Amino acid sequence: MILQRTVLNSSAIIHPPGFYIIGFETFPFISVYFIFLVFVYGVTVLFNILVIYVIASTRRLHTPKFLAVVNLAVIDLFLNTCTIPSMIKIFLIKNNFIPFNLCLLQMYVYYVFVSLESFALAILAYDRLIAICFPLRHNSINTVRSMCCIVSVSWISNMGITAFATGIMTRLSFCRSVRVFSYFCDYAPVFRLACNDNTMQWFAASFLSILLLFVPFTFILLSYVSILMTVFRMKSVDSRVKALATCAEHLILVAIFYIPLTVIFTIGFFLGVVNPDQRVLSLSLASCIPPCINPIVYSLKTKDIKTRALTLFRTKVKTKLTKVNA
């Protein structure tokens, strides 16, 4: 293998041509799992594009809440597009080599959209917080303009922070193994292969896991504490039920996304007691399933989106039948 050398602070930094992704080696019938992921990806693309189209084409849905929903759908689409096609190429087609620069690009895109997923759920919690706790001021506080600013700040900040974390990977020298035990070019498995000091990368991974995952999660928890306090002050039982019903789907999404990632990252990264094979399988499921489920559980169960989607479907069917009968 020909190693590429660059000079940094008068010392040689060795960058290999690329890495070999070697996860799922001990699982029997793993091809069945990847066929399942093909189905997951198809559902992800179909339903998230449907949600984006329905909201974009319906003027009355151009509200702060549905802007946040579109933001989540776009993130879901990119997140699974970043991982599932690559996993199929690596493990089903057995082409597991990924060039060094492409590895860093995949690492960057994956962590941008995982962190954006976390922030998107926090933004939806913010929408529920304002709607339930400040109903009379909801329209003046949570405007389309303010939601656009919040979404834009989340994208810019996450892209910038992740760019820094990915950029410092180029300071590492890889002079031994280039076998990455994961399902993609994962940050921690890659920097642990370095033969020089990786303290900065470990600190960045630890700090950014807290900043980009647990800070939004903490905000969501505090939001629901405020929501529950407001709901239990309501005199009418019907009002309480209606208010809580608007949060049910969002809470399901929060649980599906945060519980697996929190358990895996906390136990695996800091304590290192998770079986590597189980970690790879669990993390791949935790990353790929939420973008597939989100539009079904949250978006398409929302009455406005569901009604508009059914109307569009019926219109398309009638148009097709008219052309056939003509």
CSV table of C-alpha atoms in Angstrom, one decimal:
chain,number,residue,atom,x,y,z
A,1,MET,CA,0.0,0.0,0.0
A,2,ILE,CA,1.4,3.4,-1.0
A,3,LEU,CA,1.1,5.9,1.8
A,4,GLN,CA,0.6,9.6,1.2
A,5,ARG,CA,2.8,11.9,3.3
A,6,THR,CA,2.1,15.5,4.3
A,7,VAL,CA,4.1,17.8,6.5
A,8,LEU,CA,2.5,19.2,9.7
A,9,ASN,CA,4.5,21.1,12.3
A,10,SER,CA,7.8,19.6,10.8
A,11,SER,CA,6.6,16.0,11.3
A,12,ALA,CA,5.4,13.5,8.8
A,13,ILE,CA,1.7,12.8,8.7
A,14,ILE,CA,0.9,9.5,6.9
A,15,HIS,CA,-2.5,9.3,5.2
A,16,PRO,CA,-3.4,5.9,3.6
A,17,PRO,CA,-5.1,5.7,0.2
A,18,GLY,CA,-8.2,4.6,2.1
A,19,PHE,CA,-9.8,2.4,4.6
A,20,TYR,CA,-11.5,-1.0,4.6
A,21,ILE,CA,-14.9,-1.2,6.4
A,22,ILE,CA,-15.2,-4.6,8.0
A,23,GLY,CA,-18.3,-4.6,10.2
A,24,PHE,CA,-20.9,-7.5,10.4
A,25,GLU,CA,-18.2,-10.1,9.9
A,26,THR,CA,-19.6,-12.6,12.4
A,27,PHE,CA,-23.3,-12.3,11.7
A,28,PRO,CA,-24.9,-15.2,9.8
A,29,PHE,CA,-27.4,-14.4,7.1
A,30,ILE,CA,-26.4,-10.7,7.2
A,31,SER,CA,-27.5,-10.3,3.5
A,32,VAL,CA,-31.1,-10.6,4.8
A,33,TYR,CA,-30.5,-7.6,7.0
A,34,PHE,CA,-29.3,-5.5,4.0
A,35,ILE,CA,-32.2,-6.6,1.9
A,36,PHE,CA,-34.4,-5.2,4.8
A,37,LEU,CA,-32.4,-2.0,4.7
A,38,VAL,CA,-33.2,-1.7,0.9
A,39,PHE,CA,-36.8,-1.7,1.9
A,40,VAL,CA,-36.2,0.8,4.7
A,41,TYR,CA,-34.4,3.1,2.3
A,42,GLY,CA,-37.3,2.9,-0.2
A,43,VAL,CA,-39.8,3.8,2.4
A,44,THR,CA,-37.6,6.6,3.7
A,45,VAL,CA,-37.3,8.2,0.2
A,46,LEU,CA,-41.0,7.7,-0.7
A,47,PHE,CA,-42.6,9.0,2.4
A,48,ASN,CA,-40.2,11.9,3.1
A,49,ILE,CA,-40.5,13.1,-0.5
A,50,LEU,CA,-44.3,12.9,-0.2
A,51,VAL,CA,-44.2,14.9,3.0
A,52,ILE,CA,-42.0,17.6,1.5
A,53,TYR,CA,-44.1,17.8,-1.7
A,54,VAL,CA,-47.4,17.9,0.2
A,55,ILE,CA,-46.3,20.8,2.4
A,56,ALA,CA,-44.5,22.7,-0.4
A,57,SER,CA,-47.5,22.5,-2.7
A,58,THR,CA,-50.1,23.5,-0.1
A,59,ARG,CA,-50.1,27.1,0.8
A,60,ARG,CA,-52.1,26.8,4.0
A,61,LEU,CA,-49.4,24.5,5.4
A,62,HIS,CA,-46.7,27.2,5.1
A,63,THR,CA,-46.6,27.7,8.8
A,64,PRO,CA,-43.8,27.5,11.4
A,65,LYS,CA,-44.9,24.0,12.6
A,66,PHE,CA,-44.8,22.5,9.1
A,67,LEU,CA,-41.6,24.3,8.2
A,68,ALA,CA,-40.1,22.3,11.2
A,69,VAL,CA,-41.7,19.1,9.8
A,70,VAL,CA,-40.1,19.8,6.3
A,71,ASN,CA,-36.8,20.4,8.0
A,72,LEU,CA,-37.0,17.0,9.7
A,73,ALA,CA,-38.1,15.3,6.4
A,74,VAL,CA,-35.1,16.7,4.5
A,75,ILE,CA,-32.7,15.7,7.2
A,76,ASP,CA,-34.2,12.1,7.3
A,77,LEU,CA,-33.8,11.8,3.5
A,78,PHE,CA,-30.1,12.9,3.5
A,79,LEU,CA,-29.2,10.8,6.6
A,80,ASN,CA,-30.3,7.5,5.1
A,81,THR,CA,-29.0,8.4,1.7
A,82,CYS,CA,-25.6,9.0,3.3
A,83,THR,CA,-25.5,5.5,4.9
A,84,ILE,CA,-27.8,2.9,3.4
A,85,PRO,CA,-26.5,2.9,-0.3
A,86,SER,CA,-23.0,2.8,1.0
A,87,MET,CA,-23.7,-0.1,3.4
A,88,ILE,CA,-25.3,-2.1,0.5
A,89,LYS,CA,-22.2,-1.4,-1.7
A,90,ILE,CA,-19.8,-2.4,1.1
A,91,PHE,CA,-21.5,-5.4,2.6
A,92,LEU,CA,-23.9,-6.8,0.0
A,93,ILE,CA,-21.8,-6.1,-3.1
A,94,LYS,CA,-18.6,-6.8,-1.1
A,95,ASN,CA,-16.8,-3.6,-2.2
A,96,ASN,CA,-15.6,-2.4,1.2
A,97,PHE,CA,-12.7,-0.1,0.3
A,98,ILE,CA,-13.3,3.7,0.7
A,99,PRO,CA,-10.8,6.3,-0.3
A,100,PHE,CA,-9.4,8.5,2.4
A,101,ASN,CA,-11.0,11.8,1.3
A,102,LEU,CA,-14.3,10.1,0.6
A,103,CYS,CA,-14.1,8.5,4.1
A,104,LEU,CA,-13.8,12.0,5.7
A,105,LEU,CA,-16.6,13.3,3.5
A,106,GLN,CA,-19.0,10.5,4.5
A,107,MET,CA,-18.0,11.0,8.2
A,108,TYR,CA,-18.7,14.7,7.9
A,109,VAL,CA,-22.1,14.3,6.1
A,110,TYR,CA,-23.2,11.5,8.5
A,111,TYR,CA,-22.5,13.5,11.7
A,112,VAL,CA,-23.9,16.7,10.3
A,113,PHE,CA,-27.3,15.0,9.7
A,114,VAL,CA,-27.3,12.9,12.9
A,115,SER,CA,-26.7,16.1,14.9
A,116,LEU,CA,-29.3,18.0,12.7
A,117,GLU,CA,-31.8,15.2,13.5
A,118,SER,CA,-31.3,15.9,17.2
A,119,PHE,CA,-31.8,19.6,16.7
A,120,ALA,CA,-34.8,19.1,14.5
A,121,LEU,CA,-36.5,17.1,17.3
A,122,ALA,CA,-35.7,19.9,19.7
A,123,ILE,CA,-37.2,22.5,17.2
A,124,LEU,CA,-40.4,20.5,17.1
A,125,ALA,CA,-40.4,20.4,20.9
A,126,TYR,CA,-40.0,24.2,20.9
A,127,ASP,CA,-43.0,24.5,18.5
A,128,ARG,CA,-45.1,22.4,21.0
A,129,LEU,CA,-43.8,24.5,23.9
A,130,ILE,CA,-44.9,27.8,22.4
A,131,ALA,CA,-48.2,26.4,21.2
A,132,ILE,CA,-49.2,24.9,24.6
A,133,CYS,CA,-47.6,27.2,27.1
A,134,PHE,CA,-48.1,30.5,25.3
A,135,PRO,CA,-51.3,30.0,23.2
A,136,LEU,CA,-52.3,33.7,23.1
A,137,ARG,CA,-48.9,34.8,21.9
A,138,HIS,CA,-48.1,31.8,19.8
A,139,ASN,CA,-48.6,33.5,16.4
A,140,SER,CA,-46.5,36.5,17.4
A,141,ILE,CA,-43.6,34.5,18.9
A,142,ASN,CA,-43.4,31.5,16.6
A,143,THR,CA,-43.6,33.1,13.1
A,144,VAL,CA,-42.4,31.7,9.8
A,145,ARG,CA,-39.5,34.1,9.9
A,146,SER,CA,-38.4,33.2,13.4
A,147,MET,CA,-38.6,29.5,12.5
A,148,CYS,CA,-36.5,30.0,9.4
A,149,CYS,CA,-33.9,31.7,11.5
A,150,ILE,CA,-33.9,28.9,14.1
A,151,VAL,CA,-33.6,26.2,11.4
A,152,SER,CA,-30.9,28.2,9.6
A,153,VAL,CA,-28.8,28.6,12.8
A,154,SER,CA,-29.1,24.9,13.5
A,155,TRP,CA,-27.8,24.0,10.1
A,156,ILE,CA,-24.9,26.5,10.0
A,157,SER,CA,-23.8,25.8,13.5
A,158,ASN,CA,-23.9,22.0,13.1
A,159,MET,CA,-22.1,22.2,9.7
A,160,GLY,CA,-19.4,24.4,11.2
A,161,ILE,CA,-18.8,22.4,14.4
A,162,THR,CA,-18.7,19.1,12.5
A,163,ALA,CA,-16.3,20.6,9.9
A,164,PHE,CA,-13.9,21.4,12.7
A,165,ALA,CA,-14.2,17.9,14.2
A,166,THR,CA,-13.7,16.2,10.8
A,167,GLY,CA,-10.9,18.6,9.8
A,168,ILE,CA,-8.7,17.6,12.8
A,169,MET,CA,-8.8,14.0,11.6
A,170,THR,CA,-6.2,15.1,8.9
A,171,ARG,CA,-3.7,15.7,11.8
A,172,LEU,CA,-3.7,11.9,12.5
A,173,SER,CA,-1.1,9.6,11.0
A,174,PHE,CA,-2.2,6.1,10.0
A,175,CYS,CA,0.8,3.8,9.7
A,176,ARG,CA,-0.7,0.5,10.9
A,177,SER,CA,-4.1,-1.0,10.4
A,178,VAL,CA,-6.6,0.6,8.0
A,179,ARG,CA,-9.5,-1.7,8.9
A,180,VAL,CA,-12.5,0.2,10.3
A,181,PHE,CA,-14.8,-2.0,12.4
A,182,SER,CA,-18.1,-0.2,11.7
A,183,TYR,CA,-20.7,0.1,9.0
A,184,PHE,CA,-19.3,3.4,7.6
A,185,CYS,CA,-16.3,5.7,8.2
A,186,ASP,CA,-17.2,6.2,11.8
A,187,TYR,CA,-15.3,8.8,13.8
A,188,ALA,CA,-14.1,6.9,16.9
A,189,PRO,CA,-13.2,3.6,15.1
A,190,VAL,CA,-11.1,5.7,12.6
A,191,PHE,CA,-9.2,7.9,15.0
A,192,ARG,CA,-8.4,4.9,17.2
A,193,LEU,CA,-6.4,3.5,14.3
A,194,ALA,CA,-4.0,6.4,14.4
A,195,CYS,CA,-0.4,5.8,15.4
A,196,ASN,CA,0.1,9.3,16.8
A,197,ASP,CA,-1.6,11.1,19.7
A,198,ASN,CA,-5.4,11.2,19.2
A,199,THR,CA,-6.3,13.1,22.4
A,200,MET,CA,-7.7,16.1,20.6
A,201,GLN,CA,-10.0,13.8,18.5
A,202,TRP,CA,-11.1,11.9,21.6
A,203,PHE,CA,-11.9,15.2,23.3
A,204,ALA,CA,-13.7,16.5,20.2
A,205,ALA,CA,-15.8,13.3,20.0
A,206,SER,CA,-16.7,13.4,23.7
A,207,PHE,CA,-17.5,17.1,23.8
A,208,LEU,CA,-19.5,17.2,20.5
A,209,SER,CA,-21.5,14.1,21.6
A,210,ILE,CA,-22.7,16.1,24.6
A,211,LEU,CA,-23.1,19.4,22.7
A,212,LEU,CA,-24.9,18.0,19.6
A,213,LEU,CA,-26.9,15.2,21.2
A,214,PHE,CA,-27.5,15.7,24.9
A,215,VAL,CA,-28.0,19.5,24.9
A,216,PRO,CA,-31.0,19.2,22.5
A,217,PHE,CA,-32.2,16.2,24.5
A,218,THR,CA,-32.0,18.3,27.7
A,219,PHE,CA,-33.9,21.1,26.0
A,220,ILE,CA,-36.6,18.6,25.0
A,221,LEU,CA,-36.9,17.3,28.5
A,222,LEU,CA,-37.2,20.8,30.0
A,223,SER,CA,-39.8,21.7,27.3
A,224,TYR,CA,-42.0,18.8,28.3
A,225,VAL,CA,-41.6,19.6,32.0
A,226,SER,CA,-43.0,23.1,31.2
A,227,ILE,CA,-45.7,21.6,28.9
A,228,LEU,CA,-46.8,19.2,31.6
A,229,MET,CA,-47.0,21.9,34.2
A,230,THR,CA,-49.1,24.0,31.9
A,231,VAL,CA,-51.4,21.1,31.0
A,232,PHE,CA,-52.1,20.1,34.6
A,233,ARG,CA,-53.1,23.7,35.3
A,234,MET,CA,-55.9,23.5,32.7
A,235,LYS,CA,-59.3,23.1,34.3
A,236,SER,CA,-60.9,21.1,31.4
A,237,VAL,CA,-60.0,17.4,31.1
A,238,ASP,CA,-60.7,17.6,27.3
A,239,SER,CA,-58.2,20.5,27.0
A,240,ARG,CA,-55.6,18.4,28.8
A,241,VAL,CA,-56.2,15.4,26.6
A,242,LYS,CA,-56.1,17.5,23.4
A,243,ALA,CA,-52.9,19.2,24.4
A,244,LEU,CA,-51.1,16.0,25.3
A,245,ALA,CA,-52.4,14.3,22.2
A,246,THR,CA,-50.5,16.8,20.0
A,247,CYS,CA,-47.3,15.7,21.7
A,248,ALA,CA,-47.7,11.9,21.5
A,249,GLU,CA,-46.2,11.4,18.1
A,250,HIS,CA,-43.2,13.7,18.9
A,251,LEU,CA,-42.5,11.8,22.1
A,252,ILE,CA,-42.4,8.5,20.1
A,253,LEU,CA,-39.9,10.0,17.7
A,254,VAL,CA,-37.7,11.3,20.6
A,255,ALA,CA,-37.7,7.9,22.2
A,256,ILE,CA,-36.9,6.0,19.0
A,257,PHE,CA,-34.0,8.3,18.2
A,258,TYR,CA,-32.5,9.1,21.6
A,259,ILE,CA,-32.8,5.9,23.7
A,260,PRO,CA,-30.7,3.6,21.4
A,261,LEU,CA,-28.1,6.3,20.6
A,262,THR,CA,-27.7,7.3,24.2
A,263,VAL,CA,-27.3,3.8,25.4
A,264,ILE,CA,-24.8,2.8,22.7
A,265,PHE,CA,-22.7,6.0,22.8
A,266,THR,CA,-22.6,6.1,26.6
A,267,ILE,CA,-21.8,2.5,27.3
A,268,GLY,CA,-19.8,1.8,24.1
A,269,PHE,CA,-17.8,5.0,23.8
A,270,PHE,CA,-17.0,5.9,27.4
A,271,LEU,CA,-17.1,2.4,29.1
A,272,GLY,CA,-16.1,0.2,26.1
A,273,VAL,CA,-18.1,-2.8,27.3
A,274,VAL,CA,-20.4,-3.3,24.3
A,275,ASN,CA,-19.7,-6.2,22.0
A,276,PRO,CA,-18.3,-4.6,18.8
A,277,ASP,CA,-20.6,-6.7,16.5
A,278,GLN,CA,-23.6,-5.8,18.6
A,279,ARG,CA,-22.6,-2.1,18.7
A,280,VAL,CA,-22.3,-2.0,14.9
A,281,LEU,CA,-25.7,-3.7,14.3
A,282,SER,CA,-27.5,-1.6,17.1
A,283,LEU,CA,-26.0,1.7,15.9
A,284,SER,CA,-26.9,1.0,12.2
A,285,LEU,CA,-30.5,0.2,13.2
A,286,ALA,CA,-30.6,3.3,15.5
A,287,SER,CA,-29.4,5.5,12.6
A,288,CYS,CA,-31.5,4.0,9.8
A,289,ILE,CA,-34.9,3.3,11.3
A,290,PRO,CA,-35.9,6.7,12.7
A,291,PRO,CA,-35.7,8.5,9.2
A,292,CYS,CA,-38.0,5.7,7.9
A,293,ILE,CA,-40.5,5.9,10.8
A,294,ASN,CA,-40.6,9.6,11.3
A,295,PRO,CA,-42.8,10.5,8.3
A,296,ILE,CA,-45.2,7.6,9.1
A,297,VAL,CA,-45.5,8.2,12.8
A,298,TYR,CA,-45.4,12.0,12.9
A,299,SER,CA,-46.0,13.7,9.5
A,300,LEU,CA,-48.5,11.4,7.8
A,301,LYS,CA,-50.6,11.0,11.0
A,302,THR,CA,-51.0,14.8,11.1
A,303,LYS,CA,-54.5,15.5,9.9
A,304,ASP,CA,-53.6,18.4,7.6
A,305,ILE,CA,-50.9,16.4,5.8
A,306,LYS,CA,-52.9,13.2,5.7
A,307,THR,CA,-55.9,15.0,4.2
A,308,ARG,CA,-53.8,16.8,1.6
A,309,ALA,CA,-51.9,13.6,0.6
A,310,LEU,CA,-55.2,11.7,0.1
A,311,THR,CA,-56.6,14.5,-2.0
A,312,LEU,CA,-53.5,14.5,-4.2
A,313,PHE,CA,-53.7,10.7,-4.5
A,314,ARG,CA,-57.3,10.8,-5.5
A,315,THR,CA,-56.7,13.6,-8.0
A,316,LYS,CA,-53.9,11.6,-9.6
A,317,VAL,CA,-56.0,8.5,-9.8
A,318,LYS,CA,-58.9,10.4,-11.4
A,319,THR,CA,-56.6,12.0,-14.0
A,320,LYS,CA,-55.2,8.6,-14.9
A,321,LEU,CA,-58.7,7.0,-15.3
A,322,THR,CA,-59.8,10.0,-17.4
A,323,LYS,CA,-56.8,9.5,-19.8
A,324,VAL,CA,-57.5,5.7,-20.0
A,325,ASN,CA,-61.2,6.2,-20.7
A,326,ALA,CA,-60.6,9.0,-23.2
